Coordinates of C-alpha atoms and ligand atoms in Angstrom, one line a residue:
M1 CA 9.3 -16.0 71.3
S2 CA 7.9 -14.2 74.0
Q3 CA 10.9 -12.1 74.2
E4 CA 11.4 -11.8 70.3
L5 CA 7.6 -10.0 70.7
H6 CA 8.8 -7.6 73.8
A7 CA 11.9 -6.3 71.8
L8 CA 9.3 -6.0 68.6
F9 CA 7.3 -4.1 70.6
S10 CA 9.6 -1.4 72.5
Q11 CA 10.9 -1.0 68.8
L12 CA 7.6 0.4 68.0
E13 CA 7.9 2.0 71.2
L14 CA 4.5 0.0 72.7
S15 CA 4.6 -2.1 75.5
L16 CA 3.3 -6.1 75.0
P17 CA 0.3 -6.0 76.7
F18 CA -0.1 -9.6 77.7
V19 CA -1.4 -10.5 80.8
K20 CA -2.2 -12.9 83.4
P21 CA -4.2 -16.6 82.0
S22 CA -8.3 -15.9 83.0
S23 CA -11.3 -17.9 81.7
T24 CA -11.8 -14.8 79.5
T25 CA -8.3 -14.3 77.9
L26 CA -7.1 -14.8 74.9
A27 CA -4.1 -17.5 74.5
C28 CA -1.7 -15.9 71.7
E29 CA -0.2 -19.3 69.6
D30 CA 3.0 -19.1 67.8
P31 CA 2.4 -21.1 64.3
S32 CA 6.2 -21.5 63.9
S33 CA 6.3 -23.6 67.1
G34 CA 2.9 -24.5 68.6
A35 CA 3.7 -22.8 71.9
V36 CA 1.1 -20.8 73.6
V37 CA 3.1 -17.1 74.0
G38 CA 1.0 -15.4 75.9
H39 CA -2.5 -14.2 76.8
L40 CA -4.6 -11.1 75.9
A41 CA -7.2 -9.7 77.7
Q42 CA -10.6 -9.1 75.8
D43 CA -13.6 -7.2 74.6
D44 CA -17.0 -8.3 76.2
K45 CA -20.6 -6.9 74.9
P46 CA -20.3 -3.5 77.2
S47 CA -16.8 -2.7 76.2
T48 CA -17.6 -3.4 72.7
L49 CA -21.1 -1.1 73.0
V50 CA -18.1 1.6 74.4
K51 CA -16.1 1.6 71.4
I52 CA -19.2 1.8 69.1
D53 CA -20.9 4.8 71.1
A54 CA -17.1 6.6 71.0
A55 CA -17.0 5.9 67.0
A56 CA -20.5 7.3 66.3
R57 CA -19.7 10.2 68.6
S58 CA -16.3 10.9 66.5
F59 CA -18.3 11.1 63.8
A60 CA -20.0 14.3 63.9
A61 CA -16.6 16.2 63.9
L62 CA -14.8 13.9 61.4
R63 CA -17.4 14.5 59.0
E64 CA -16.8 18.5 59.0
V65 CA -13.0 18.0 58.6
P66 CA -12.3 19.0 54.9
A67 CA -11.4 15.5 53.1
P68 CA -8.0 16.8 52.1
V69 CA -7.3 17.5 56.0
R70 CA -8.2 14.0 56.6
G71 CA -5.8 13.2 53.7
A72 CA -2.9 15.0 55.5
I73 CA -3.8 12.8 58.7
V74 CA -3.6 9.4 56.5
R75 CA -0.4 10.8 55.1
A76 CA 1.3 11.0 58.5
M77 CA 0.0 7.1 59.3
G78 CA 2.0 6.1 55.8
E79 CA 4.9 8.0 57.1
R80 CA 4.6 6.5 60.6
L81 CA 4.5 3.0 59.1
R82 CA 7.3 3.9 56.7
E83 CA 9.6 4.6 59.9
H84 CA 8.5 1.2 61.3
K85 CA 7.8 -1.4 58.2
Q86 CA 10.6 -3.8 59.5
A87 CA 9.7 -4.0 62.9
L88 CA 6.1 -4.6 61.6
A89 CA 6.7 -7.1 59.0
Q90 CA 8.4 -9.1 61.9
L91 CA 5.6 -8.6 64.2
V92 CA 3.6 -10.1 61.4
C93 CA 5.6 -12.7 60.5
A94 CA 6.3 -13.9 63.9
E95 CA 2.5 -13.9 64.6
V96 CA 0.9 -15.8 61.2
G97 CA 3.7 -17.4 60.3
K98 CA 4.2 -15.4 56.7
G99 CA 7.4 -15.4 55.4
I100 CA 9.4 -11.8 56.3
E101 CA 9.9 -11.5 52.3
E102 CA 5.7 -11.9 52.1
A103 CA 5.2 -9.5 55.4
R104 CA 7.4 -6.6 54.3
G105 CA 5.4 -7.0 51.4
E106 CA 2.1 -6.5 53.2
V107 CA 3.1 -3.4 55.2
Q108 CA 4.7 -1.8 52.2
E109 CA 0.6 -2.8 50.6
M110 CA -0.2 -0.3 54.2
I111 CA 1.9 2.8 52.5
D112 CA 1.4 2.0 49.5
I113 CA -2.7 2.6 50.3
C114 CA -1.9 5.3 52.4
D115 CA -0.4 7.1 49.6
Y116 CA -3.2 6.5 47.4
A117 CA -5.8 7.7 49.9
V118 CA -4.0 11.1 50.4
G119 CA -4.5 11.6 46.6
L120 CA -7.3 10.4 46.8
S121 CA -8.6 12.5 49.0
R122 CA -8.7 15.5 46.6
M123 CA -10.5 13.7 44.3
I124 CA -13.5 12.5 45.7
G125 CA -15.9 14.3 43.6
G126 CA -19.3 14.1 42.1
K127 CA -20.8 14.9 38.8
T128 CA -22.7 17.7 37.1
L129 CA -25.5 16.1 35.6
P130 CA -27.7 17.9 32.6
S131 CA -31.0 18.7 34.2
E132 CA -34.2 18.8 31.7
R133 CA -35.6 22.1 33.7
P134 CA -34.0 25.4 32.2
D135 CA -32.0 27.3 34.9
H136 CA -31.4 24.0 36.8
R137 CA -28.5 22.8 37.7
M138 CA -28.5 18.7 38.9
F139 CA -24.9 17.5 40.8
E140 CA -24.0 14.5 43.0
Q141 CA -22.2 15.1 45.6
W142 CA -20.5 12.5 48.0
L143 CA -20.3 12.5 52.0
P144 CA -18.8 10.8 54.8
L145 CA -21.0 7.9 55.8
G146 CA -20.5 6.7 59.2
P147 CA -18.6 4.4 61.1
V148 CA -17.5 1.5 59.4
L149 CA -16.4 -1.8 60.6
C150 CA -13.6 -3.5 59.5
I151 CA -13.2 -7.7 59.8
S152 CA -10.3 -8.9 59.0
A153 CA -8.4 -12.1 58.6
F154 CA -5.4 -13.7 59.5
N155 CA -3.3 -14.3 56.6
F156 CA -3.4 -10.6 55.7
P157 CA -3.7 -9.1 59.2
V158 CA -2.7 -5.5 58.7
A159 CA -2.9 -4.7 55.2
V160 CA -7.1 -5.7 54.3
W161 CA -7.7 -3.5 57.4
S162 CA -5.1 -1.0 56.1
W163 CA -7.0 -0.8 52.2
N164 CA -10.5 0.2 54.7
A165 CA -9.1 2.4 56.9
A166 CA -7.3 4.5 55.0
I167 CA -9.9 5.2 51.8
A168 CA -12.5 5.2 55.0
L169 CA -10.8 7.7 57.0
I170 CA -10.1 10.3 53.8
C171 CA -14.3 9.9 53.2
G172 CA -14.5 10.8 56.6
D173 CA -15.9 7.6 58.1
P174 CA -14.7 6.8 61.6
V175 CA -13.1 2.5 61.8
I176 CA -13.7 0.5 63.8
W177 CA -11.3 -2.9 63.8
K178 CA -12.3 -6.7 64.5
P179 CA -9.0 -8.5 63.8
S180 CA -8.9 -12.2 63.2
L181 CA -8.3 -13.8 67.0
H182 CA -5.2 -15.3 65.0
A183 CA -3.8 -12.1 64.8
P184 CA -4.3 -9.7 67.8
L185 CA -0.8 -8.8 68.2
S186 CA -0.4 -7.0 64.6
A187 CA -3.5 -5.6 65.3
I188 CA -2.7 -3.9 68.5
A189 CA 0.8 -2.3 67.0
V190 CA -1.0 -0.8 64.1
H191 CA -3.6 0.6 66.4
G192 CA -0.6 1.5 69.0
L193 CA 1.3 3.5 66.5
L194 CA -1.9 5.0 64.1
Q195 CA -4.1 5.6 66.8
P196 CA -2.2 8.6 68.3
L197 CA -1.9 10.4 65.0
L198 CA -5.5 10.8 64.8
A199 CA -5.6 11.6 68.8
S200 CA -3.4 14.5 67.8
A201 CA -5.5 15.5 65.1
G202 CA -8.6 15.6 67.7
H203 CA -10.2 12.6 66.7
G204 CA -8.9 9.8 68.6
D205 CA -12.1 8.5 69.1
A206 CA -12.2 7.4 65.1
M207 CA -10.1 4.3 65.3
Q208 CA -11.5 1.5 67.6
L209 CA -9.7 -1.8 67.8
V210 CA -12.0 -4.3 69.3
I211 CA -10.4 -7.5 70.4
G212 CA -13.3 -10.5 71.0
P213 CA -14.9 -14.0 70.5
D214 CA -17.6 -14.2 67.3
D215 CA -21.0 -15.2 69.5
T216 CA -20.7 -11.8 71.7
V217 CA -18.2 -8.9 70.5
A218 CA -19.0 -10.0 66.5
K219 CA -22.6 -10.0 67.0
T220 CA -22.6 -6.6 68.7
L221 CA -20.7 -5.1 66.0
V222 CA -22.4 -6.5 63.0
D223 CA -26.0 -5.8 64.5
D224 CA -25.3 -2.4 65.6
V225 CA -27.1 0.3 63.0
R226 CA -24.9 3.0 64.2
V227 CA -22.4 1.1 61.9
P228 CA -24.0 1.8 58.6
L229 CA -21.3 -0.4 56.7
V230 CA -19.7 -3.6 57.6
S231 CA -16.7 -4.6 55.6
A232 CA -15.8 -8.3 55.9
T233 CA -12.8 -10.3 54.8
G234 CA -12.8 -14.2 55.3
S235 CA -14.4 -17.4 54.9
C236 CA -17.6 -18.0 52.5
A237 CA -18.9 -19.0 56.0
M238 CA -18.2 -16.0 57.8
G239 CA -20.0 -14.2 55.3
R240 CA -23.1 -15.9 55.1
A241 CA -23.3 -15.3 58.7
V242 CA -22.4 -12.0 58.8
A243 CA -24.7 -10.7 55.3
P244 CA -28.0 -11.4 56.6
R245 CA -27.6 -10.0 59.8
V246 CA -26.3 -6.6 58.3
A247 CA -29.2 -7.0 55.7
A248 CA -31.4 -7.7 58.4
R249 CA -31.0 -3.8 59.9
L250 CA -30.5 -2.7 56.1
G251 CA -27.6 -2.1 56.7
R252 CA -24.7 -2.2 54.0
T253 CA -22.0 -4.9 53.3
L254 CA -18.8 -5.0 51.7
L255 CA -17.6 -8.7 51.6
E256 CA -14.3 -10.1 50.3
L257 CA -14.8 -14.1 50.9
G258 CA -13.2 -16.8 49.4
G259 CA -11.5 -17.7 46.2
N260 CA -10.8 -21.0 44.2
N261 CA -8.5 -19.3 41.8
A262 CA -7.3 -21.1 38.7
V263 CA -5.0 -20.7 36.0
I264 CA -4.9 -21.6 32.5
V265 CA -2.0 -22.5 30.5
D266 CA -3.0 -22.7 27.0
A267 CA -0.1 -24.0 24.0
T268 CA 1.6 -20.8 23.2
A269 CA 2.3 -20.0 26.8
D270 CA 5.9 -19.5 27.7
L271 CA 6.0 -21.8 30.2
E272 CA 9.0 -20.7 32.3
L273 CA 6.7 -17.5 33.1
A274 CA 3.5 -19.5 34.1
V275 CA 5.6 -21.9 36.5
R276 CA 7.0 -19.5 38.1
A277 CA 4.0 -17.7 38.7
V278 CA 2.1 -20.3 39.7
A279 CA 4.8 -21.6 41.7
F280 CA 4.6 -18.8 44.0
G281 CA 0.1 -18.6 43.6
A282 CA 0.0 -21.6 44.9
A283 CA 2.5 -22.0 47.4
G284 CA 3.1 -18.4 48.4
T285 CA 1.8 -17.7 52.3
A286 CA 1.1 -21.5 52.2
G287 CA -1.3 -21.5 50.5
Q288 CA -3.6 -19.1 52.5
R289 CA -4.4 -16.4 50.8
C290 CA -7.7 -15.9 49.2
T291 CA -6.2 -15.2 45.7
T292 CA -3.8 -18.4 46.2
T293 CA -4.0 -20.5 42.9
R294 CA -5.6 -24.0 44.0
R295 CA -6.3 -25.3 40.4
L296 CA -4.3 -25.7 37.4
F297 CA -5.5 -26.4 33.7
V298 CA -3.1 -27.1 31.1
E299 CA -3.4 -27.9 27.2
R300 CA -2.6 -31.3 26.7
S301 CA 0.1 -30.9 24.5
I302 CA 2.3 -29.1 26.8
A303 CA 0.9 -30.9 30.0
A304 CA 3.6 -33.1 30.3
A305 CA 6.8 -30.2 29.8
L306 CA 4.7 -27.9 32.1
T307 CA 4.3 -31.1 35.1
D308 CA 7.9 -31.6 34.3
K309 CA 8.8 -28.1 35.3
L310 CA 6.6 -27.5 38.0
V311 CA 7.5 -30.8 39.8
A312 CA 10.9 -29.5 39.8
A313 CA 10.1 -26.2 41.0
Y314 CA 8.1 -27.6 43.9
A315 CA 11.1 -30.0 45.1
Q316 CA 13.1 -26.9 45.2
L317 CA 10.5 -25.0 47.3
S318 CA 9.8 -27.9 49.7
E319 CA 13.6 -27.2 50.4
R320 CA 12.7 -24.3 51.6
V321 CA 9.7 -24.8 54.4
G322 CA 10.8 -23.7 57.3
D323 CA 10.6 -20.7 60.2
P324 CA 9.4 -17.8 57.9
R325 CA 11.8 -15.6 60.4
D326 CA 14.7 -16.9 57.9
A327 CA 14.5 -15.4 54.9
G328 CA 16.1 -18.1 53.1
N329 CA 12.4 -19.9 53.5
L330 CA 9.7 -19.1 51.3
I331 CA 7.0 -21.1 53.1
G332 CA 6.2 -20.9 56.8
P333 CA 4.2 -22.8 58.6
L334 CA -0.3 -23.1 58.4
I335 CA -1.9 -21.0 61.0
D336 CA -3.2 -23.7 63.6
A337 CA -3.4 -27.8 64.2
S338 CA -7.2 -27.8 62.2
A339 CA -5.7 -26.1 59.2
V340 CA -3.2 -29.1 59.0
G341 CA -5.7 -31.3 59.6
R342 CA -7.9 -30.0 56.8
F343 CA -4.8 -29.9 54.7
S344 CA -4.1 -33.6 55.4
A345 CA -7.8 -34.8 55.0
M346 CA -8.0 -32.9 51.5
V347 CA -5.1 -34.9 50.2
A348 CA -6.5 -38.2 51.9
H349 CA -9.7 -37.7 50.2
A350 CA -8.2 -36.6 46.4
K351 CA -5.8 -39.8 46.5
R352 CA -8.8 -41.9 47.3
L353 CA -11.0 -40.7 44.3
G354 CA -8.1 -41.6 42.4
A355 CA -5.4 -38.4 42.0
T356 CA -2.3 -38.6 42.0
V357 CA 0.1 -37.0 44.5
L358 CA 3.3 -35.6 42.4
A359 CA 4.7 -33.9 45.1
G360 CA 4.2 -32.8 48.8
G361 CA 1.4 -34.7 50.4
S362 CA 2.0 -34.3 53.8
S363 CA 3.1 -32.4 57.0
I364 CA 6.1 -32.1 58.4
H365 CA 7.3 -33.7 61.9
D366 CA 10.5 -33.3 62.7
G367 CA 12.9 -32.1 65.0
E368 CA 14.2 -29.1 63.6
L369 CA 10.7 -27.7 62.7
G370 CA 9.5 -28.8 66.2
A371 CA 5.6 -28.9 66.7
G372 CA 5.0 -25.6 64.1
H373 CA 2.2 -26.7 61.3
Y374 CA 4.4 -27.1 58.8
V375 CA 3.0 -29.0 55.3
L376 CA 4.9 -29.6 52.2
P377 CA 3.7 -27.8 49.0
T378 CA 1.6 -30.0 47.2
L379 CA 1.1 -31.0 43.5
I380 CA -2.1 -33.4 42.7
R381 CA -2.6 -34.7 39.4
V382 CA -6.7 -34.9 38.2
P383 CA -6.7 -37.7 35.9
D384 CA -8.4 -37.3 32.8
S385 CA -10.9 -40.0 33.3
L386 CA -12.3 -38.0 36.3
D387 CA -15.6 -35.8 35.4
L388 CA -14.4 -32.6 37.3
D389 CA -18.1 -31.4 38.1
A390 CA -19.0 -35.2 39.4
D391 CA -16.2 -37.3 40.4
F392 CA -13.5 -34.6 42.0
A393 CA -15.3 -32.8 45.2
P394 CA -12.0 -31.6 46.7
M395 CA -11.4 -29.2 43.6
Q396 CA -15.0 -27.5 44.6
T397 CA -13.4 -26.6 47.9
E398 CA -11.3 -24.0 49.1
T399 CA -8.9 -25.6 51.3
F400 CA -6.7 -22.9 52.8
A401 CA -3.4 -24.4 52.2
P402 CA -0.7 -25.1 49.8
I403 CA -2.4 -27.8 47.3
L404 CA -2.6 -27.1 43.7
Y405 CA -4.5 -29.7 41.4
L406 CA -3.6 -30.1 38.0
R407 CA -5.4 -30.8 35.2
S408 CA -5.6 -31.3 31.3
F409 CA -8.0 -29.8 28.7
P410 CA -8.5 -30.9 25.7
N411 CA -6.3 -29.5 22.5
G412 CA -7.5 -26.6 21.2
D413 CA -10.6 -26.6 23.8
L414 CA -10.0 -23.0 25.7
A415 CA -13.3 -23.1 26.2
R416 CA -13.7 -26.3 28.1
A417 CA -11.1 -24.6 30.3
I418 CA -12.7 -21.4 30.9
S419 CA -15.9 -23.4 32.1
W420 CA -14.2 -25.6 34.7
Q421 CA -12.5 -22.6 35.9
N422 CA -16.0 -20.9 36.2
S423 CA -17.7 -23.8 38.2
V424 CA -16.8 -22.9 41.3
E425 CA -19.0 -21.7 43.9
Q426 CA -16.4 -18.1 44.4
G427 CA -15.0 -16.1 41.4
L428 CA -12.4 -14.2 42.8
S429 CA -9.0 -14.3 40.9
S430 CA -8.1 -15.9 37.6
A431 CA -5.4 -16.0 35.3
L432 CA -4.3 -17.1 31.4
F433 CA -0.8 -17.5 30.5
S434 CA -1.4 -17.7 26.6
D435 CA 0.8 -15.5 23.7
S436 CA -2.2 -15.8 21.7
S437 CA -4.3 -13.0 21.2
R438 CA -7.4 -15.0 20.4
A439 CA -7.4 -16.8 23.7
I440 CA -6.7 -13.7 25.4
E441 CA -9.5 -11.6 24.4
R442 CA -11.9 -14.8 24.6
F443 CA -10.7 -14.8 28.2
W444 CA -11.3 -11.3 28.8
S445 CA -15.0 -11.8 26.7
P446 CA -18.6 -12.0 28.7
A447 CA -18.2 -15.5 28.0
G448 CA -14.6 -15.6 29.7
S449 CA -13.5 -15.3 33.3
D450 CA -16.2 -15.0 35.4
C451 CA -13.9 -13.3 38.5
G452 CA -13.1 -10.3 39.8
I453 CA -9.2 -10.5 38.6
A454 CA -8.8 -11.7 35.3
N455 CA -4.7 -11.5 34.6
V456 CA -3.0 -12.5 31.4
N457 CA 0.7 -13.6 31.8
I458 CA 1.0 -13.1 35.6
G459 CA -0.7 -15.2 38.5
T460 CA -4.0 -15.3 40.3
S461 CA -2.2 -13.4 43.6
G462 CA -0.5 -10.2 44.6
A463 CA -3.0 -7.8 43.2
E464 CA -1.7 -4.1 43.5
I465 CA -3.4 -1.6 46.0
G466 CA -4.4 0.4 42.6
G467 CA -6.9 -1.8 41.6
A468 CA -10.0 -2.1 42.7
F469 CA -9.7 -5.7 44.7
G470 CA -12.8 -8.2 45.0
G471 CA -14.7 -10.6 42.9
E472 CA -18.1 -12.4 42.3
K473 CA -20.5 -14.9 43.4
A474 CA -19.5 -16.4 46.8
T475 CA -16.9 -14.3 47.0
G476 CA -19.4 -11.9 47.9
G477 CA -19.1 -8.8 45.4
G478 CA -17.5 -6.3 47.3
R479 CA -14.3 -4.0 46.2
E480 CA -12.0 -2.7 48.4
A481 CA -8.5 -1.0 48.0
G482 CA -8.4 1.4 44.7
S483 CA -10.3 2.4 41.5
D484 CA -13.7 3.5 42.7
A485 CA -13.7 1.1 45.9
W486 CA -14.1 4.6 47.9
K487 CA -17.7 4.8 47.0
A488 CA -18.7 2.2 49.2
Y489 CA -17.4 4.5 52.3
M490 CA -19.8 7.2 51.5
R491 CA -23.0 8.3 50.8
R492 CA -23.9 10.1 47.2
Q493 CA -26.3 12.6 47.4
T494 CA -28.1 14.2 44.3
C495 CA -28.9 17.7 44.3
T496 CA -30.8 19.8 42.0
I497 CA -31.1 23.6 42.5
N498 CA -33.5 26.1 40.4
G499 CA -32.0 29.3 39.7
G500 CA -35.0 30.4 37.5
E501 CA -38.1 32.4 38.5
T502 CA -40.6 29.9 37.8
L503 CA -41.2 26.1 38.7
P504 CA -40.6 24.3 35.6
L505 CA -41.8 20.2 36.6
A506 CA -39.5 17.4 35.5
Q507 CA -41.3 14.9 33.3
G508 CA -43.0 18.5 31.9
I509 CA -46.1 17.7 34.1
S510 CA -48.3 20.7 34.3
W511 CA -49.6 21.1 37.8
S512 CA -50.6 24.3 39.0
S513 CA -53.8 25.0 41.8
T514 CA -53.9 28.6 40.6
Ligands
UN1_1 C1 -6.3 -11.7 50.8 O1 -5.7 -12.9 50.8 O2 -7.2 -11.6 51.8 O3 -3.8 -10.2 45.8 C2 -5.9 -10.6 50.2 C3 -3.0 -10.5 46.7 C4 -3.2 -9.7 48.2 C5 -3.6 -9.3 48.9 C6 -4.3 -11.2 49.1 N1 -2.3 -8.4 47.7 O4 -2.6 -11.7 46.8

């Protein structure tokens, strides 16, 4: 693995920065083998403060660069990523165990957001609004905000950073990146590829990478008033730790936290479509997307037919668990041993409560896969006799693993399925499979899905960058990537100019000392 990493870094024209292990270094583990492959130096509080300071100082110049010129820098970044797509995908695959095809998709997502941001750099305009006063003009303009802290998770180690970075940079904001400690190498490679492009435009300090522990480095970053926006992706627990700290200094947060996403399949649905989407949504990325399908509600009249098809699909999928570098495998390992522990504990808990494991249910320990953190994609049927709200806690939990719970709902009772879907703390993604326009409209109505993403006849995961990405409730409410998500990275200024010779006051107030 270490040789593989050296080779990938040299393809990227970078050198692998492994150092001798010490009490302050970070051990990098290969999830596919469980082996420690090297050690990295970490930031501490003083070095973090130096980087914040550099980012804050770089803002003074970056904010004055015209947005389309900033866009040209981001265009060069997209080109650089295109050139190195394959090697970068291989690195992501090796470091976090994501299947190579999905890893290529992740780098493509980076390229797409760069393209999007380039166009956006000519479109981040404000409105002109009618003034109530004669000879007055009122308009709003959007101005750069300041350094943005991007905390990213291991499961999308580079794409989610790029959603933030590409948009922040065209908005005129420096970006400080705090990657997951499970994925520092991908971050080092992306930084090594892209930061020189900013440097050659004279803004090298506008891209900072900070690798280090949460109790010192993350806290220092989160608490610093020079960082007006903290954009954090990760667990709800992480969001609950970060949000109050930023709020205490009246900073802004953009949170993209957990998901406990459901698919509803009604009796009119195309079952082949539904099975494919559910299998990808539940087992893709080994169940480690925030958009992973974790719950499936099926109308009773088709429950047996859909279950049979899913069991058959899972049997095939379980043959394709293995080394993520092999394109023949669709499911790689979980990120570490504790993730396997949580998977096993949750399967055991579900069984104790009376649920039936229809597929998978165990981790894999065989010679071929060594000590990698592999588990089988798992399908669990929850009996109709269990009251979902009171008797079946596992469905309320986002276990970051490929566990899908299946439960039937009474014929004709879509409202029940929607209320089950909404009955979790998170509100990220949701999907309905149906050919009934009434059902679809119900799903999208104010009484329908309470999630930030509501899909029909496609699954819960795999969103495009052009839409605003994020969710409600404990998912955190933030929106990243497309649509008008850029507004979170700018400050809005309302401007009014009086072009007349008198001073009329708003609200018709008459107030004069003469
Ligand atoms: C995440 O898991 O944090 O919609 C992001 C998707 C991907 C992004 C997932 N485009 O599944």
